[in-house]
XYZ file of C-alpha atoms in Angstrom:
371
model
C 95.549 85.954 149.444
C 95.480 82.205 148.946
C 98.399 79.840 149.427
C 100.581 79.568 146.359
C 100.007 83.004 144.860
C 102.823 84.766 143.015
C 105.783 85.195 145.362
C 106.195 88.831 144.271
C 102.869 89.678 145.947
C 103.072 90.632 149.593
C 100.616 91.465 152.352
C 101.201 93.934 155.190
C 100.542 92.062 158.422
C 101.799 91.744 161.993
C 104.110 88.957 163.077
C 101.238 87.458 165.081
C 99.044 87.408 161.985
C 101.912 85.861 160.011
C 102.021 83.050 162.580
C 98.323 82.388 161.958
C 98.635 82.392 158.165
C 101.750 80.222 158.331
C 100.115 77.702 160.643
C 97.082 77.252 158.391
C 99.218 76.998 155.239
C 101.508 74.482 156.974
C 98.552 72.182 157.653
C 97.447 73.165 161.163
C 93.785 72.248 161.617
C 93.283 72.685 165.366
C 94.009 75.681 167.574
C 93.337 75.920 171.298
C 94.263 79.014 173.257
C 93.380 81.710 175.755
C 93.791 85.479 175.281
C 96.814 87.338 176.610
C 98.690 90.377 175.320
C 100.856 90.697 173.193
C 99.899 87.616 171.133
C 96.144 88.096 170.770
C 96.220 88.520 166.980
C 97.222 84.857 166.689
C 93.933 83.450 168.035
C 91.958 86.364 166.589
C 93.202 85.562 163.080
C 92.842 81.808 163.463
C 89.247 82.139 164.680
C 88.313 83.103 161.111
C 91.041 81.312 159.118
C 90.588 77.797 160.509
C 86.843 77.423 159.821
C 87.532 78.432 156.210
C 89.707 75.319 155.741
C 87.583 72.937 157.784
C 89.642 73.335 160.943
C 88.649 73.818 164.566
C 89.205 76.893 166.725
C 88.497 76.673 170.452
C 88.990 79.413 173.020
C 89.792 77.275 176.036
C 88.805 78.084 179.599
C 92.476 78.552 180.515
C 96.013 77.932 179.324
C 95.978 74.650 181.263
C 92.939 73.546 179.301
C 94.443 74.750 176.014
C 97.650 72.707 176.189
C 95.762 69.553 177.173
C 93.420 70.046 174.212
C 96.517 70.297 171.998
C 97.756 67.044 173.540
C 94.484 65.300 172.739
C 94.220 66.537 169.157
C 97.892 65.894 168.437
C 97.613 62.362 169.823
C 95.208 61.753 166.937
C 97.881 62.866 164.478
C 96.336 66.292 163.833
C 98.734 69.254 163.434
C 97.692 71.294 166.488
C 98.792 74.679 167.795
C 98.524 76.857 170.847
C 99.951 80.281 171.593
C 100.354 82.485 174.626
C 102.782 84.841 176.305
C 105.208 84.161 179.160
C 103.028 83.703 182.278
C 100.461 81.886 180.124
C 103.186 79.543 178.860
C 104.143 78.849 182.489
C 100.671 77.426 183.056
C 101.166 75.069 180.101
C 104.386 73.498 181.342
C 102.878 70.339 182.829
C 101.072 69.556 179.581
C 104.176 70.239 177.508
C 106.149 67.811 179.679
C 103.410 65.188 179.212
C 103.594 65.669 175.432
C 107.372 65.278 175.431
C 107.200 62.194 177.655
C 104.488 60.646 175.468
C 106.238 61.619 172.212
C 103.325 63.654 170.937
C 104.096 66.463 168.442
C 102.654 69.932 168.784
C 103.600 73.567 168.259
C 103.580 76.201 170.994
C 104.089 79.895 170.174
C 105.363 82.178 172.947
C 105.337 85.913 172.223
C 107.253 86.895 175.337
C 106.357 89.833 177.561
C 108.213 91.486 180.437
C 108.504 89.638 183.737
C 108.904 88.080 186.218
C 105.349 87.792 187.461
C 102.791 89.739 185.445
C 105.486 92.291 184.531
C 104.247 94.346 181.610
C 103.225 93.870 177.973
C 106.516 95.144 176.551
C 109.206 93.001 174.889
C 111.426 90.561 176.726
C 113.624 87.531 176.095
C 113.328 86.420 179.693
C 111.790 83.033 178.833
C 114.958 81.689 177.188
C 115.761 79.342 180.088
C 112.149 78.172 180.295
C 112.071 77.387 176.578
C 115.443 75.719 176.018
C 115.884 73.914 179.331
C 112.482 72.238 179.159
C 110.507 74.497 181.491
C 108.326 71.772 182.969
C 109.127 68.841 185.240
C 111.402 66.001 184.222
C 114.284 66.021 181.758
C 112.307 66.885 178.640
C 113.411 69.299 175.930
C 111.535 71.408 173.426
C 113.013 72.088 170.028
C 113.019 75.913 169.953
C 112.927 78.286 166.950
C 113.477 82.043 167.283
C 112.027 84.217 164.490
C 113.372 87.713 163.960
C 110.931 89.086 161.354
C 107.263 88.813 160.417
C 108.303 86.800 157.339
C 110.076 84.306 159.585
C 106.965 84.099 161.768
C 105.212 82.796 158.659
C 108.046 80.602 157.353
C 108.939 79.071 160.714
C 105.475 77.611 161.186
C 106.233 75.189 158.347
C 109.536 74.301 159.968
C 107.939 73.967 163.413
C 105.271 71.475 162.323
C 107.758 69.512 160.208
C 110.191 69.194 163.118
C 107.436 68.401 165.619
C 106.289 65.444 163.509
C 109.800 64.377 162.521
C 110.851 64.040 166.155
C 107.405 63.418 167.735
C 108.131 66.246 170.134
C 106.839 69.679 171.157
C 108.357 72.562 169.200
C 108.293 76.070 170.615
C 108.413 79.199 168.457
C 109.912 81.841 170.742
C 109.109 85.410 169.722
C 108.412 88.517 171.754
C 106.265 91.650 171.786
C 108.338 93.290 169.029
C 108.327 90.286 166.692
C 104.623 89.691 167.305
C 103.454 93.273 166.958
C 105.731 94.549 164.196
C 103.932 95.074 160.896
C 105.893 94.163 157.759
C 105.323 92.945 154.199
C 105.065 89.144 154.136
C 104.968 86.776 151.172
C 102.348 84.160 151.896
C 104.134 81.480 149.921
C 105.393 78.235 151.515
C 109.204 78.099 151.766
C 110.968 75.819 149.305
C 111.703 73.196 151.961
C 108.109 73.132 153.292
C 106.814 69.663 154.192
C 103.362 68.993 152.690
C 100.546 68.258 155.128
C 100.199 64.778 153.591
C 103.732 63.946 154.737
C 102.883 65.011 158.291
C 99.948 62.604 158.185
C 102.239 59.833 156.922
C 104.674 60.441 159.783
C 101.815 60.167 162.275
C 100.231 57.073 160.716
C 102.257 54.477 162.708
C 101.313 55.859 166.153
C 98.223 58.097 166.034
C 95.099 57.260 168.018
C 92.334 56.225 165.609
C 89.620 54.677 167.787
C 88.272 51.154 168.002
C 87.807 49.394 164.706
C 89.446 52.038 162.528
C 92.436 49.845 161.692
C 90.540 46.615 161.263
C 90.259 43.419 163.325
C 93.401 42.052 164.914
C 95.306 45.342 164.799
C 97.739 45.794 167.676
C 96.611 48.304 170.285
C 98.342 51.675 170.434
C 99.225 53.502 173.614
C 100.695 56.968 174.039
C 101.790 57.482 177.616
C 104.375 59.125 179.844
C 104.060 56.829 182.874
C 106.519 53.921 183.169
C 106.245 52.111 186.506
C 108.006 48.810 185.758
C 111.526 48.421 187.110
C 113.982 50.133 184.738
C 111.296 51.161 182.231
C 111.501 54.893 182.922
C 115.304 54.814 182.817
C 115.208 53.231 179.371
C 112.576 55.720 178.211
C 114.770 58.638 179.248
C 117.815 57.130 177.557
C 115.808 56.896 174.353
C 114.629 60.516 174.706
C 118.208 61.659 175.323
C 119.293 60.014 172.076
C 116.460 61.770 170.286
C 117.388 65.176 171.700
C 120.980 64.590 170.618
C 119.826 63.710 167.098
C 118.019 67.056 166.855
C 121.434 68.682 166.335
C 121.074 67.657 162.686
C 118.488 70.439 162.385
C 120.480 73.226 164.046
C 120.044 76.510 162.201
C 121.877 79.820 162.455
C 122.793 82.921 160.492
C 126.199 84.584 160.117
C 126.420 88.221 158.994
C 129.797 89.853 158.222
C 131.715 87.354 160.355
C 134.558 86.578 157.926
C 136.728 89.550 158.898
C 135.103 90.366 162.243
C 137.206 91.094 165.303
C 134.087 91.181 167.465
C 131.112 88.875 166.951
C 127.780 89.826 168.464
C 125.620 86.845 169.424
C 121.923 87.694 169.561
C 118.547 86.155 168.685
C 115.047 87.304 167.825
C 114.202 91.000 167.906
C 117.485 92.007 169.562
C 119.357 90.337 166.686
C 117.578 92.512 164.119
C 118.286 95.665 166.153
C 121.924 94.587 166.593
C 122.169 94.004 162.843
C 121.236 97.650 162.230
C 123.848 98.854 164.723
C 126.501 96.607 163.139
C 125.656 97.953 159.684
C 126.243 101.505 160.936
C 129.500 100.638 162.693
C 130.920 98.698 159.741
C 130.260 101.751 157.578
C 132.516 103.605 160.021
C 135.262 100.994 159.638
C 134.651 98.774 162.666
C 135.005 95.033 162.047
C 131.949 93.609 163.795
C 129.820 90.628 162.754
C 126.626 88.943 163.904
C 125.975 85.317 164.841
C 122.243 84.659 165.161
C 121.056 81.309 166.538
C 117.790 80.346 164.829
C 117.411 77.125 166.794
C 117.924 77.939 170.466
C 117.642 74.251 171.282
C 119.625 72.539 170.026
C 122.035 75.461 170.290
C 124.320 75.723 167.215
C 127.464 75.300 169.281
C 129.648 73.764 166.569
C 129.003 76.676 164.212
C 129.832 79.139 166.981
C 133.051 77.294 167.853
C 134.153 77.505 164.231
C 134.230 81.291 164.618
C 136.172 81.260 167.889
C 139.903 81.530 167.053
C 141.244 85.041 167.605
C 137.880 86.673 168.200
C 135.966 88.330 171.011
C 132.248 87.729 171.535
C 129.519 90.000 172.848
C 126.206 88.389 173.807
C 123.241 90.758 173.587
C 119.825 89.733 174.876
C 116.782 91.343 176.474
C 116.985 89.727 179.891
C 119.312 89.643 182.864
C 121.667 87.019 181.409
C 120.453 83.680 180.002
C 121.691 82.759 176.505
C 125.146 83.979 177.560
C 125.480 80.780 179.612
C 125.021 78.602 176.514
C 127.485 80.748 174.572
C 130.105 80.385 177.310
C 129.514 76.633 177.543
C 129.862 76.317 173.774
C 133.148 78.210 173.717
C 134.631 76.802 176.925
C 138.082 75.372 176.311
C 138.351 76.593 172.721
C 141.876 77.702 171.736
C 142.352 81.426 172.212
C 139.037 81.910 174.015
C 139.123 82.899 177.678
C 136.241 83.826 180.004
C 137.162 87.452 179.338
C 136.635 86.875 175.610
C 132.874 86.410 176.083
C 131.199 89.633 177.159
C 127.530 90.294 177.868
C 125.176 93.243 177.460
C 121.616 93.048 178.704
C 118.645 95.154 177.666
C 116.153 95.179 180.509
C 112.771 93.547 179.821
C 109.975 95.949 178.930
C 112.185 98.494 177.148
C 111.812 99.406 173.481
C 115.228 100.320 172.065
C 116.748 101.289 168.734
C 120.104 100.562 167.129
C 121.720 103.589 168.779
C 121.321 101.948 172.199
C 123.569 99.048 171.110
C 126.359 101.027 169.434
C 128.282 102.029 172.562
C 128.321 98.528 174.104
C 129.717 97.179 170.815
C 132.394 99.877 170.634
C 133.318 99.274 174.270
C 133.638 95.533 173.628
C 136.017 96.236 170.732
C 138.307 98.091 173.167
C 138.329 95.330 175.802
C 141.584 93.417 176.177
């Protein structure tokens, strides 16, 4: 199916494959990566899709090589992508920090697997801290998007490249083994707010590396770097980056489901959010007033939207790790009228487990009873 076909037509593909289709349709023309389960359908799909549109696919010698190839291509203003899973993303952290420090845009997809260490190939949300707190050295931040469906895996690639070029910053798309491997109908049609590839090129025009002589005689030299050795230069650079990270709040995204009358609000992202949604649907049918708050951007975290829901409510954070996003929820709600530490509860699903909605019903019912 080609880009722009009738939106009523859908294709049955995995979330990983949707990432690949979305990247190509969003304007990605370079992919560099290294195989690791459970994201292998991303490079597998792109190995055939990119040559069809004149792009480049390279299986790098390692994840370290892959992220530095992304850095090089992106420094030339090319929409570039890499993908991996958990321990592979750990190997990329130095390069991601260099990209952030040099203000070079790029998109990194992490389909998380169980950890720590090699763990297993099952689902996990254990890389939340790594993704939203920077992960690598220095005070850098990634803008982080968390898809929950195969359709969002497609749609969010447009958003990821647009945000990467808008802010000249790495953007991470944080999925997991469920989101990547689930097979669902997907409409391969750019979302209404998609930024055309030509606009990405225009955003890159003032800074991209173009080689000697490309911009004519007398053109000022361009330098993309992350080293600042002069007295006070690095301090000023970090102040500027801090202002940029703060400005990213303008692009916070979230979803509220049945929160208007909710006594308990479940806060969850990614695959756990979609499972929680099913459990909430069942419990509301039984008369229980429960709603869902789903952060779509994990950084910046949509704290203002969450605070707006705070008065008179209890919150239950559900995530597939040993307690990570719950810290950002508690920080967001700290000091809000009527919200005490006891008002923010947590339920963890251990990494590597595949669960259904029934596994989340009892924790929700228990949270409703808490005083």
